[in-house]
Amino acid sequence: MEEQNDSKMEDKKKEAFRVGLGVLILLVVFTLGEYWIGSVASVWWAPLLLIAALKAFLVVRDYMHLPRLFAGEEASE
Amino acid sequence: MTAHTSTLAEYQRKTAANRLGLWLFILSDAFVFAGLYVSRFYLLGTGSRPEVNQLVGLIVTSVLLLSSFFMNRAETAMAHGDRKTFLNGTLITLILGTLFLIGVVGVEWRIAPFGPGDGAAASLFYAMTGFHAFHVLTGVIFLAVVYRNGRKGLYSAERHWAVEACAVYWHFIDVVWIFFYPALYLIGSAVH
């Protein structure tokens, strides 16, 4: 029973690590996109701000775990 | 109900209250950064920006994003009782945070072809990066404390509020920079 719980916990951890890595990859792609836009067309401020907002959304949702705030006392991970 | 579960329930109740307090603090701090951000567009518009090195900007931004990834990894590890990965992640975050500080204050400030008093763009650049760097420094100190306590074994999968608070604060610093980066380095043409 304990082994089963450990294995479950390990799977949950691996899944959380995978989500974290996925977010990092997206952040890197968006940042390189921003850099490219800023290099070739620095007057395109609207797409740059939109990309920044998307990046911030990802960090707030997946790294800062904003939904925990509304989950009450049960949220721990 | 045993004494242990009762204490754990109490800890979770307190954590929920602490979490709300931390987010309120972050929200109030965000307004200060928002003031600086709006000032940048009010004074410089979207056609100009400070004359800064875009490559340095990309490098320091990448370092900070990477640090957020390792902070998230550290916090996740602690939440699942993996102390070794937690300690490694926290240490890497601390190192990357220090590298970011060196990149902005030690390199970018040094190579910038203007001083803080050389016009609106220059003043905004130093105000925005300086205020942000101060927060990064605070975060690095916070990380060092969490790392030290983690080594002493003060956190567990059930009780690690300090780790969570440190992580949320660190990611907040990252979010601020996500908005500052295009505003300072990418939008508009460089003006001296």
PDB file of C-alpha atoms in Angstrom:
ATOM      1  CA  MET A   1       0.000   0.000   0.000  1.00  0.00           C
ATOM      2  CA  GLU A   2       2.806   2.377   0.973  1.00  0.00           C
ATOM      3  CA  GLU A   3       4.760   1.456  -2.167  1.00  0.00           C
ATOM      4  CA  GLN A   4       1.689   2.203  -4.253  1.00  0.00           C
ATOM      5  CA  ASN A   5       1.398   5.644  -2.634  1.00  0.00           C
ATOM      6  CA  ASP A   6       5.093   6.336  -3.238  1.00  0.00           C
ATOM      7  CA  SER A   7       4.737   5.377  -6.878  1.00  0.00           C
ATOM      8  CA  LYS A   8       1.673   7.606  -7.228  1.00  0.00           C
ATOM      9  CA  MET A   9       3.560  10.518  -5.634  1.00  0.00           C
ATOM     10  CA  GLU A  10       6.519   9.924  -7.953  1.00  0.00           C
ATOM     11  CA  ASP A  11       4.215   9.973 -10.986  1.00  0.00           C
ATOM     12  CA  LYS A  12       2.611  13.216  -9.810  1.00  0.00           C
ATOM     13  CA  LYS A  13       6.029  14.781  -9.327  1.00  0.00           C
ATOM     14  CA  LYS A  14       7.181  13.728 -12.788  1.00  0.00           C
ATOM     15  CA  GLU A  15       4.001  15.127 -14.318  1.00  0.00           C
ATOM     16  CA  ALA A  16       4.549  18.446 -12.491  1.00  0.00           C
ATOM     17  CA  PHE A  17       8.162  18.525 -13.731  1.00  0.00           C
ATOM     18  CA  ARG A  18       6.918  17.927 -17.283  1.00  0.00           C
ATOM     19  CA  VAL A  19       4.500  20.864 -17.020  1.00  0.00           C
ATOM     20  CA  GLY A  20       7.328  23.065 -15.706  1.00  0.00           C
ATOM     21  CA  LEU A  21       9.564  22.107 -18.614  1.00  0.00           C
ATOM     22  CA  GLY A  22       6.763  22.700 -21.121  1.00  0.00           C
ATOM     23  CA  VAL A  23       6.261  26.204 -19.743  1.00  0.00           C
ATOM     24  CA  LEU A  24       9.994  26.923 -19.966  1.00  0.00           C
ATOM     25  CA  ILE A  25      10.076  25.827 -23.622  1.00  0.00           C
ATOM     26  CA  LEU A  26       7.132  28.118 -24.421  1.00  0.00           C
ATOM     27  CA  LEU A  27       8.788  31.008 -22.563  1.00  0.00           C
ATOM     28  CA  VAL A  28      12.013  30.533 -24.526  1.00  0.00           C
ATOM     29  CA  VAL A  29      10.167  30.385 -27.870  1.00  0.00           C
ATOM     30  CA  PHE A  30       8.158  33.532 -27.026  1.00  0.00           C
ATOM     31  CA  THR A  31      11.271  35.370 -25.844  1.00  0.00           C
ATOM     32  CA  LEU A  32      13.174  34.567 -29.028  1.00  0.00           C
ATOM     33  CA  GLY A  33      10.119  35.709 -31.001  1.00  0.00           C
ATOM     34  CA  GLU A  34      10.091  38.966 -29.050  1.00  0.00           C
ATOM     35  CA  TYR A  35      13.781  39.489 -29.695  1.00  0.00           C
ATOM     36  CA  TRP A  36      13.290  38.898 -33.406  1.00  0.00           C
ATOM     37  CA  ILE A  37      10.354  41.333 -33.596  1.00  0.00           C
ATOM     38  CA  GLY A  38      12.318  43.912 -31.592  1.00  0.00           C
ATOM     39  CA  SER A  39      15.287  43.540 -33.945  1.00  0.00           C
ATOM     40  CA  VAL A  40      13.434  43.828 -37.246  1.00  0.00           C
ATOM     41  CA  ALA A  41      10.415  45.977 -36.384  1.00  0.00           C
ATOM     42  CA  SER A  42      10.686  47.754 -33.053  1.00  0.00           C
ATOM     43  CA  VAL A  43       7.575  49.821 -33.861  1.00  0.00           C
ATOM     44  CA  TRP A  44       5.392  46.722 -33.517  1.00  0.00           C
ATOM     45  CA  TRP A  45       4.706  47.406 -29.881  1.00  0.00           C
ATOM     46  CA  ALA A  46       1.290  45.722 -29.764  1.00  0.00           C
ATOM     47  CA  PRO A  47       2.531  42.167 -30.603  1.00  0.00           C
ATOM     48  CA  LEU A  48       5.401  42.651 -28.155  1.00  0.00           C
ATOM     49  CA  LEU A  49       3.020  43.576 -25.339  1.00  0.00           C
ATOM     50  CA  LEU A  50       0.725  40.703 -26.273  1.00  0.00           C
ATOM     51  CA  ILE A  51       3.595  38.219 -26.109  1.00  0.00           C
ATOM     52  CA  ALA A  52       4.647  39.660 -22.729  1.00  0.00           C
ATOM     53  CA  ALA A  53       1.087  39.213 -21.440  1.00  0.00           C
ATOM     54  CA  LEU A  54       1.039  35.592 -22.657  1.00  0.00           C
ATOM     55  CA  LYS A  55       4.347  34.844 -20.966  1.00  0.00           C
ATOM     56  CA  ALA A  56       3.156  36.445 -17.734  1.00  0.00           C
ATOM     57  CA  PHE A  57      -0.055  34.413 -17.884  1.00  0.00           C
ATOM     58  CA  LEU A  58       1.915  31.169 -18.174  1.00  0.00           C
ATOM     59  CA  VAL A  59       4.159  32.028 -15.224  1.00  0.00           C
ATOM     60  CA  VAL A  60       1.292  33.193 -13.005  1.00  0.00           C
ATOM     61  CA  ARG A  61      -0.821  30.116 -13.774  1.00  0.00           C
ATOM     62  CA  ASP A  62       1.777  27.341 -13.852  1.00  0.00           C
ATOM     63  CA  TYR A  63       4.692  28.582 -11.738  1.00  0.00           C
ATOM     64  CA  MET A  64       2.967  30.854  -9.225  1.00  0.00           C
ATOM     65  CA  HIS A  65      -0.020  28.477  -9.036  1.00  0.00           C
ATOM     66  CA  LEU A  66      -2.610  31.223  -8.792  1.00  0.00           C
ATOM     67  CA  PRO A  67      -5.486  28.667  -8.664  1.00  0.00           C
ATOM     68  CA  ARG A  68      -4.157  27.548  -5.247  1.00  0.00           C
ATOM     69  CA  LEU A  69      -5.364  30.844  -3.858  1.00  0.00           C
ATOM     70  CA  PHE A  70      -8.947  29.827  -4.585  1.00  0.00           C
ATOM     71  CA  ALA A  71      -8.541  26.195  -3.540  1.00  0.00           C
ATOM     72  CA  GLY A  72      -8.571  27.006   0.175  1.00  0.00           C
ATOM     73  CA  GLU A  73      -6.805  24.944   2.813  1.00  0.00           C
ATOM     74  CA  GLU A  74      -6.435  21.740   0.798  1.00  0.00           C
ATOM     75  CA  ALA A  75      -4.007  23.124  -1.776  1.00  0.00           C
ATOM     76  CA  SER A  76      -0.472  22.110  -0.984  1.00  0.00           C
ATOM     77  CA  GLU A  77       1.236  21.294  -4.280  1.00  0.00           C
TER      78      GLU A  77
ATOM     79  CA  MET B   1      -8.493  12.841  15.297  1.00  0.00           C
ATOM     80  CA  THR B   2      -4.894  12.514  16.449  1.00  0.00           C
ATOM     81  CA  ALA B   3      -2.790  15.404  17.703  1.00  0.00           C
ATOM     82  CA  HIS B   4      -0.640  15.168  14.569  1.00  0.00           C
ATOM     83  CA  THR B   5      -3.514  15.489  12.085  1.00  0.00           C
ATOM     84  CA  SER B   6      -4.990  18.276  14.138  1.00  0.00           C
ATOM     85  CA  THR B   7      -1.706  20.194  13.984  1.00  0.00           C
ATOM     86  CA  LEU B   8      -1.401  19.552  10.254  1.00  0.00           C
ATOM     87  CA  ALA B   9      -4.920  20.839   9.677  1.00  0.00           C
ATOM     88  CA  GLU B  10      -4.034  23.955  11.643  1.00  0.00           C
ATOM     89  CA  TYR B  11      -0.870  24.397   9.552  1.00  0.00           C
ATOM     90  CA  GLN B  12      -2.879  24.132   6.328  1.00  0.00           C
ATOM     91  CA  ARG B  13      -5.394  26.673   7.620  1.00  0.00           C
ATOM     92  CA  LYS B  14      -2.588  29.094   8.447  1.00  0.00           C
ATOM     93  CA  THR B  15      -0.958  28.465   5.064  1.00  0.00           C
ATOM     94  CA  ALA B  16      -4.186  29.394   3.285  1.00  0.00           C
ATOM     95  CA  ALA B  17      -4.265  32.699   5.230  1.00  0.00           C
ATOM     96  CA  ASN B  18      -0.561  33.311   4.587  1.00  0.00           C
ATOM     97  CA  ARG B  19      -1.090  32.666   0.888  1.00  0.00           C
ATOM     98  CA  LEU B  20      -3.767  35.336   0.726  1.00  0.00           C
ATOM     99  CA  GLY B  21      -1.500  37.789   2.561  1.00  0.00           C
ATOM    100  CA  LEU B  22       1.393  37.118   0.195  1.00  0.00           C
ATOM    101  CA  TRP B  23      -0.758  37.705  -2.883  1.00  0.00           C
ATOM    102  CA  LEU B  24      -2.080  40.951  -1.412  1.00  0.00           C
ATOM    103  CA  PHE B  25       1.487  42.099  -0.862  1.00  0.00           C
ATOM    104  CA  ILE B  26       2.397  41.115  -4.430  1.00  0.00           C
ATOM    105  CA  LEU B  27      -0.601  42.964  -5.810  1.00  0.00           C
ATOM    106  CA  SER B  28       0.336  46.144  -3.934  1.00  0.00           C
ATOM    107  CA  ASP B  29       3.970  45.840  -5.053  1.00  0.00           C
ATOM    108  CA  ALA B  30       2.801  45.279  -8.632  1.00  0.00           C
ATOM    109  CA  PHE B  31       1.137  48.701  -8.596  1.00  0.00           C
ATOM    110  CA  VAL B  32       4.501  50.375  -7.951  1.00  0.00           C
ATOM    111  CA  PHE B  33       6.044  48.533 -10.900  1.00  0.00           C
ATOM    112  CA  ALA B  34       2.968  49.381 -12.966  1.00  0.00           C
ATOM    113  CA  GLY B  35       3.540  53.069 -12.176  1.00  0.00           C
ATOM    114  CA  LEU B  36       7.077  52.866 -13.554  1.00  0.00           C
ATOM    115  CA  TYR B  37       5.845  50.921 -16.576  1.00  0.00           C
ATOM    116  CA  VAL B  38       3.182  53.480 -17.425  1.00  0.00           C
ATOM    117  CA  SER B  39       5.688  56.324 -16.914  1.00  0.00           C
ATOM    118  CA  ARG B  40       7.934  54.730 -19.538  1.00  0.00           C
ATOM    119  CA  PHE B  41       5.193  54.872 -22.169  1.00  0.00           C
ATOM    120  CA  TYR B  42       3.963  58.299 -21.054  1.00  0.00           C
ATOM    121  CA  LEU B  43       7.418  59.881 -21.312  1.00  0.00           C
ATOM    122  CA  LEU B  44       8.910  57.971 -24.256  1.00  0.00           C
ATOM    123  CA  GLY B  45       5.855  56.744 -26.152  1.00  0.00           C
ATOM    124  CA  THR B  46       6.200  53.675 -28.345  1.00  0.00           C
ATOM    125  CA  GLY B  47       8.670  55.235 -30.778  1.00  0.00           C
ATOM    126  CA  SER B  48      11.750  55.417 -28.577  1.00  0.00           C
ATOM    127  CA  ARG B  49      13.585  53.489 -25.883  1.00  0.00           C
ATOM    128  CA  PRO B  50      16.811  53.840 -23.877  1.00  0.00           C
ATOM    129  CA  GLU B  51      20.022  53.157 -25.814  1.00  0.00           C
ATOM    130  CA  VAL B  52      20.797  49.758 -24.327  1.00  0.00           C
ATOM    131  CA  ASN B  53      22.444  46.572 -25.573  1.00  0.00           C
ATOM    132  CA  GLN B  54      19.691  44.251 -26.857  1.00  0.00           C
ATOM    133  CA  LEU B  55      21.856  41.148 -26.660  1.00  0.00           C
ATOM    134  CA  VAL B  56      22.627  41.738 -22.976  1.00  0.00           C
ATOM    135  CA  GLY B  57      18.875  42.189 -22.468  1.00  0.00           C
ATOM    136  CA  LEU B  58      18.161  38.848 -24.124  1.00  0.00           C
ATOM    137  CA  ILE B  59      20.829  37.089 -22.055  1.00  0.00           C
ATOM    138  CA  VAL B  60      19.698  38.442 -18.672  1.00  0.00           C
ATOM    139  CA  THR B  61      16.068  37.734 -19.562  1.00  0.00           C
ATOM    140  CA  SER B  62      16.931  34.133 -20.454  1.00  0.00           C
ATOM    141  CA  VAL B  63      18.837  33.741 -17.185  1.00  0.00           C
ATOM    142  CA  LEU B  64      15.843  34.969 -15.174  1.00  0.00           C
ATOM    143  CA  LEU B  65      13.375  32.725 -17.051  1.00  0.00           C
ATOM    144  CA  LEU B  66      15.654  29.748 -16.470  1.00  0.00           C
ATOM    145  CA  SER B  67      15.876  30.616 -12.775  1.00  0.00           C
ATOM    146  CA  SER B  68      12.063  30.539 -12.569  1.00  0.00           C
ATOM    147  CA  PHE B  69      12.074  27.060 -14.095  1.00  0.00           C
ATOM    148  CA  PHE B  70      14.510  25.801 -11.449  1.00  0.00           C
ATOM    149  CA  MET B  71      12.575  27.525  -8.664  1.00  0.00           C
ATOM    150  CA  ASN B  72       9.418  25.774  -9.816  1.00  0.00           C
ATOM    151  CA  ARG B  73      11.312  22.478  -9.940  1.00  0.00           C
ATOM    152  CA  ALA B  74      12.635  23.036  -6.413  1.00  0.00           C
ATOM    153  CA  GLU B  75       9.216  23.828  -4.995  1.00  0.00           C
ATOM    154  CA  THR B  76       7.582  20.878  -6.767  1.00  0.00           C
ATOM    155  CA  ALA B  77      10.305  18.570  -5.457  1.00  0.00           C
ATOM    156  CA  MET B  78       9.781  19.737  -1.872  1.00  0.00           C
ATOM    157  CA  ALA B  79       6.012  19.320  -2.195  1.00  0.00           C
ATOM    158  CA  HIS B  80       6.710  15.677  -3.077  1.00  0.00           C
ATOM    159  CA  GLY B  81       9.302  15.106  -0.367  1.00  0.00           C
ATOM    160  CA  ASP B  82      12.322  15.106  -2.732  1.00  0.00           C
ATOM    161  CA  ARG B  83      14.787  17.094  -0.609  1.00  0.00           C
ATOM    162  CA  LYS B  84      17.840  16.612  -2.831  1.00  0.00           C
ATOM    163  CA  THR B  85      16.182  18.006  -5.978  1.00  0.00           C
ATOM    164  CA  PHE B  86      14.743  20.830  -3.878  1.00  0.00           C
ATOM    165  CA  LEU B  87      18.180  21.829  -2.582  1.00  0.00           C
ATOM    166  CA  ASN B  88      19.777  21.598  -6.030  1.00  0.00           C
ATOM    167  CA  GLY B  89      16.989  23.624  -7.626  1.00  0.00           C
ATOM    168  CA  THR B  90      17.144  26.312  -4.942  1.00  0.00           C
ATOM    169  CA  LEU B  91      20.910  26.601  -5.260  1.00  0.00           C
ATOM    170  CA  ILE B  92      20.764  26.880  -9.069  1.00  0.00           C
ATOM    171  CA  THR B  93      18.032  29.540  -8.759  1.00  0.00           C
ATOM    172  CA  LEU B  94      20.206  31.458  -6.301  1.00  0.00           C
ATOM    173  CA  ILE B  95      23.181  31.339  -8.676  1.00  0.00           C
ATOM    174  CA  LEU B  96      21.094  32.379 -11.694  1.00  0.00           C
ATOM    175  CA  GLY B  97      19.539  35.237  -9.699  1.00  0.00           C
ATOM    176  CA  THR B  98      23.007  36.464  -8.782  1.00  0.00           C
ATOM    177  CA  LEU B  99      24.077  36.203 -12.437  1.00  0.00           C
ATOM    178  CA  PHE B 100      21.050  38.284 -13.430  1.00  0.00           C
ATOM    179  CA  LEU B 101      22.061  40.958 -10.921  1.00  0.00           C
ATOM    180  CA  ILE B 102      25.617  40.976 -12.259  1.00  0.00           C
ATOM    181  CA  GLY B 103      24.273  41.178 -15.823  1.00  0.00           C
ATOM    182  CA  VAL B 104      22.049  44.186 -15.143  1.00  0.00           C
ATOM    183  CA  VAL B 105      23.899  46.158 -12.485  1.00  0.00           C
ATOM    184  CA  GLY B 106      27.456  45.012 -13.228  1.00  0.00           C
ATOM    185  CA  VAL B 107      27.367  44.859 -17.023  1.00  0.00           C
ATOM    186  CA  GLU B 108      24.394  46.778 -18.436  1.00  0.00           C
ATOM    187  CA  TRP B 109      24.771  49.769 -16.112  1.00  0.00           C
ATOM    188  CA  ARG B 110      28.492  49.861 -16.825  1.00  0.00           C
ATOM    189  CA  ILE B 111      28.250  49.754 -20.631  1.00  0.00           C
ATOM    190  CA  ALA B 112      25.209  52.040 -20.930  1.00  0.00           C
ATOM    191  CA  PRO B 113      26.323  55.214 -22.766  1.00  0.00           C
ATOM    192  CA  PHE B 114      24.355  57.458 -20.382  1.00  0.00           C
ATOM    193  CA  GLY B 115      24.029  58.260 -16.696  1.00  0.00           C
ATOM    194  CA  PRO B 116      20.872  58.426 -14.561  1.00  0.00           C
ATOM    195  CA  GLY B 117      20.605  62.201 -15.104  1.00  0.00           C
ATOM    196  CA  ASP B 118      20.864  62.170 -18.905  1.00  0.00           C
ATOM    197  CA  GLY B 119      17.232  62.671 -19.824  1.00  0.00           C
ATOM    198  CA  ALA B 120      13.928  60.870 -19.402  1.00  0.00           C
ATOM    199  CA  ALA B 121      14.936  57.626 -21.122  1.00  0.00           C
ATOM    200  CA  ALA B 122      18.073  57.312 -19.007  1.00  0.00           C
ATOM    201  CA  SER B 123      16.279  58.098 -15.745  1.00  0.00           C
ATOM    202  CA  LEU B 124      13.529  55.601 -16.522  1.00  0.00           C
ATOM    203  CA  PHE B 125      16.043  52.929 -17.382  1.00  0.00           C
ATOM    204  CA  TYR B 126      17.900  53.281 -14.086  1.00  0.00           C
ATOM    205  CA  ALA B 127      14.697  53.619 -12.058  1.00  0.00           C
ATOM    206  CA  MET B 128      13.060  50.544 -13.602  1.00  0.00           C
ATOM    207  CA  THR B 129      16.110  48.280 -13.582  1.00  0.00           C
ATOM    208  CA  GLY B 130      17.273  49.564 -10.186  1.00  0.00           C
ATOM    209  CA  PHE B 131      13.939  49.022  -8.463  1.00  0.00           C
ATOM    210  CA  HIS B 132      13.668  45.590 -10.037  1.00  0.00           C
ATOM    211  CA  ALA B 133      17.270  44.687  -9.141  1.00  0.00           C
ATOM    212  CA  PHE B 134      16.552  45.589  -5.521  1.00  0.00           C
ATOM    213  CA  HIS B 135      13.703  43.061  -5.566  1.00  0.00           C
ATOM    214  CA  VAL B 136      15.992  40.455  -7.140  1.00  0.00           C
ATOM    215  CA  LEU B 137      18.533  41.084  -4.374  1.00  0.00           C
ATOM    216  CA  THR B 138      15.786  40.596  -1.772  1.00  0.00           C
ATOM    217  CA  GLY B 139      14.772  37.374  -3.532  1.00  0.00           C
ATOM    218  CA  VAL B 140      18.358  36.112  -3.548  1.00  0.00           C
ATOM    219  CA  ILE B 141      18.614  36.717   0.206  1.00  0.00           C
ATOM    220  CA  PHE B 142      15.258  34.948   0.690  1.00  0.00           C
ATOM    221  CA  LEU B 143      16.555  32.020  -1.407  1.00  0.00           C
ATOM    222  CA  ALA B 144      19.734  31.806   0.679  1.00  0.00           C
ATOM    223  CA  VAL B 145      17.661  31.604   3.881  1.00  0.00           C
ATOM    224  CA  VAL B 146      15.380  28.920   2.408  1.00  0.00           C
ATOM    225  CA  TYR B 147      18.388  26.951   1.160  1.00  0.00           C
ATOM    226  CA  ARG B 148      20.054  27.092   4.575  1.00  0.00           C
ATOM    227  CA  ASN B 149      16.875  26.000   6.345  1.00  0.00           C
ATOM    228  CA  GLY B 150      16.329  23.278   3.743  1.00  0.00           C
ATOM    229  CA  ARG B 151      19.785  21.880   4.435  1.00  0.00           C
ATOM    230  CA  LYS B 152      18.898  21.759   8.115  1.00  0.00           C
ATOM    231  CA  GLY B 153      15.847  19.671   7.206  1.00  0.00           C
ATOM    232  CA  LEU B 154      13.270  22.211   8.375  1.00  0.00           C
ATOM    233  CA  TYR B 155      10.862  21.526   5.475  1.00  0.00           C
ATOM    234  CA  SER B 156       8.799  18.494   4.540  1.00  0.00           C
ATOM    235  CA  ALA B 157       6.275  17.570   1.862  1.00  0.00           C
ATOM    236  CA  GLU B 158       3.471  18.662   4.214  1.00  0.00           C
ATOM    237  CA  ARG B 159       5.163  21.729   5.745  1.00  0.00           C
ATOM    238  CA  HIS B 160       7.041  24.006   3.373  1.00  0.00           C
ATOM    239  CA  TRP B 161       5.206  27.318   3.339  1.00  0.00           C
ATOM    240  CA  ALA B 162       8.493  29.267   3.299  1.00  0.00           C
ATOM    241  CA  VAL B 163       9.523  27.448   0.117  1.00  0.00           C
ATOM    242  CA  GLU B 164       6.194  28.227  -1.543  1.00  0.00           C
ATOM    243  CA  ALA B 165       6.376  31.899  -0.475  1.00  0.00           C
ATOM    244  CA  CYS B 166       9.929  32.185  -1.773  1.00  0.00           C
ATOM    245  CA  ALA B 167       8.924  30.597  -5.086  1.00  0.00           C
ATOM    246  CA  VAL B 168       5.879  32.848  -5.567  1.00  0.00           C
ATOM    247  CA  TYR B 169       7.972  35.934  -4.770  1.00  0.00           C
ATOM    248  CA  TRP B 170      10.678  34.822  -7.200  1.00  0.00           C
ATOM    249  CA  HIS B 171       8.191  34.188 -10.009  1.00  0.00           C
ATOM    250  CA  PHE B 172       6.655  37.609  -9.356  1.00  0.00           C
ATOM    251  CA  ILE B 173      10.062  39.181  -9.962  1.00  0.00           C
ATOM    252  CA  ASP B 174      10.168  37.195 -13.205  1.00  0.00           C
ATOM    253  CA  VAL B 175       6.707  38.420 -14.265  1.00  0.00           C
ATOM    254  CA  VAL B 176       7.741  42.033 -13.679  1.00  0.00           C
ATOM    255  CA  TRP B 177      10.802  41.555 -15.878  1.00  0.00           C
ATOM    256  CA  ILE B 178       8.679  39.879 -18.567  1.00  0.00           C
ATOM    257  CA  PHE B 179       6.922  43.250 -18.962  1.00  0.00           C
ATOM    258  CA  PHE B 180      10.026  45.405 -18.446  1.00  0.00           C
ATOM    259  CA  TYR B 181      12.123  43.559 -21.030  1.00  0.00           C
ATOM    260  CA  PRO B 182      10.221  44.626 -24.178  1.00  0.00           C
ATOM    261  CA  ALA B 183       9.527  48.077 -22.701  1.00  0.00           C
ATOM    262  CA  LEU B 184      13.221  48.793 -22.104  1.00  0.00           C
ATOM    263  CA  TYR B 185      15.012  46.763 -24.772  1.00  0.00           C
ATOM    264  CA  LEU B 186      12.697  46.185 -27.729  1.00  0.00           C
ATOM    265  CA  ILE B 187       9.934  48.751 -28.236  1.00  0.00           C
ATOM    266  CA  GLY B 188      10.961  51.848 -30.204  1.00  0.00           C
ATOM    267  CA  SER B 189      14.265  53.163 -31.536  1.00  0.00           C
ATOM    268  CA  ALA B 190      17.213  53.796 -29.220  1.00  0.00           C
ATOM    269  CA  VAL B 191      17.573  57.400 -28.048  1.00  0.00           C
ATOM    270  CA  HIS B 192      20.392  58.924 -26.086  1.00  0.00           C
TER     271      HIS B 192
END
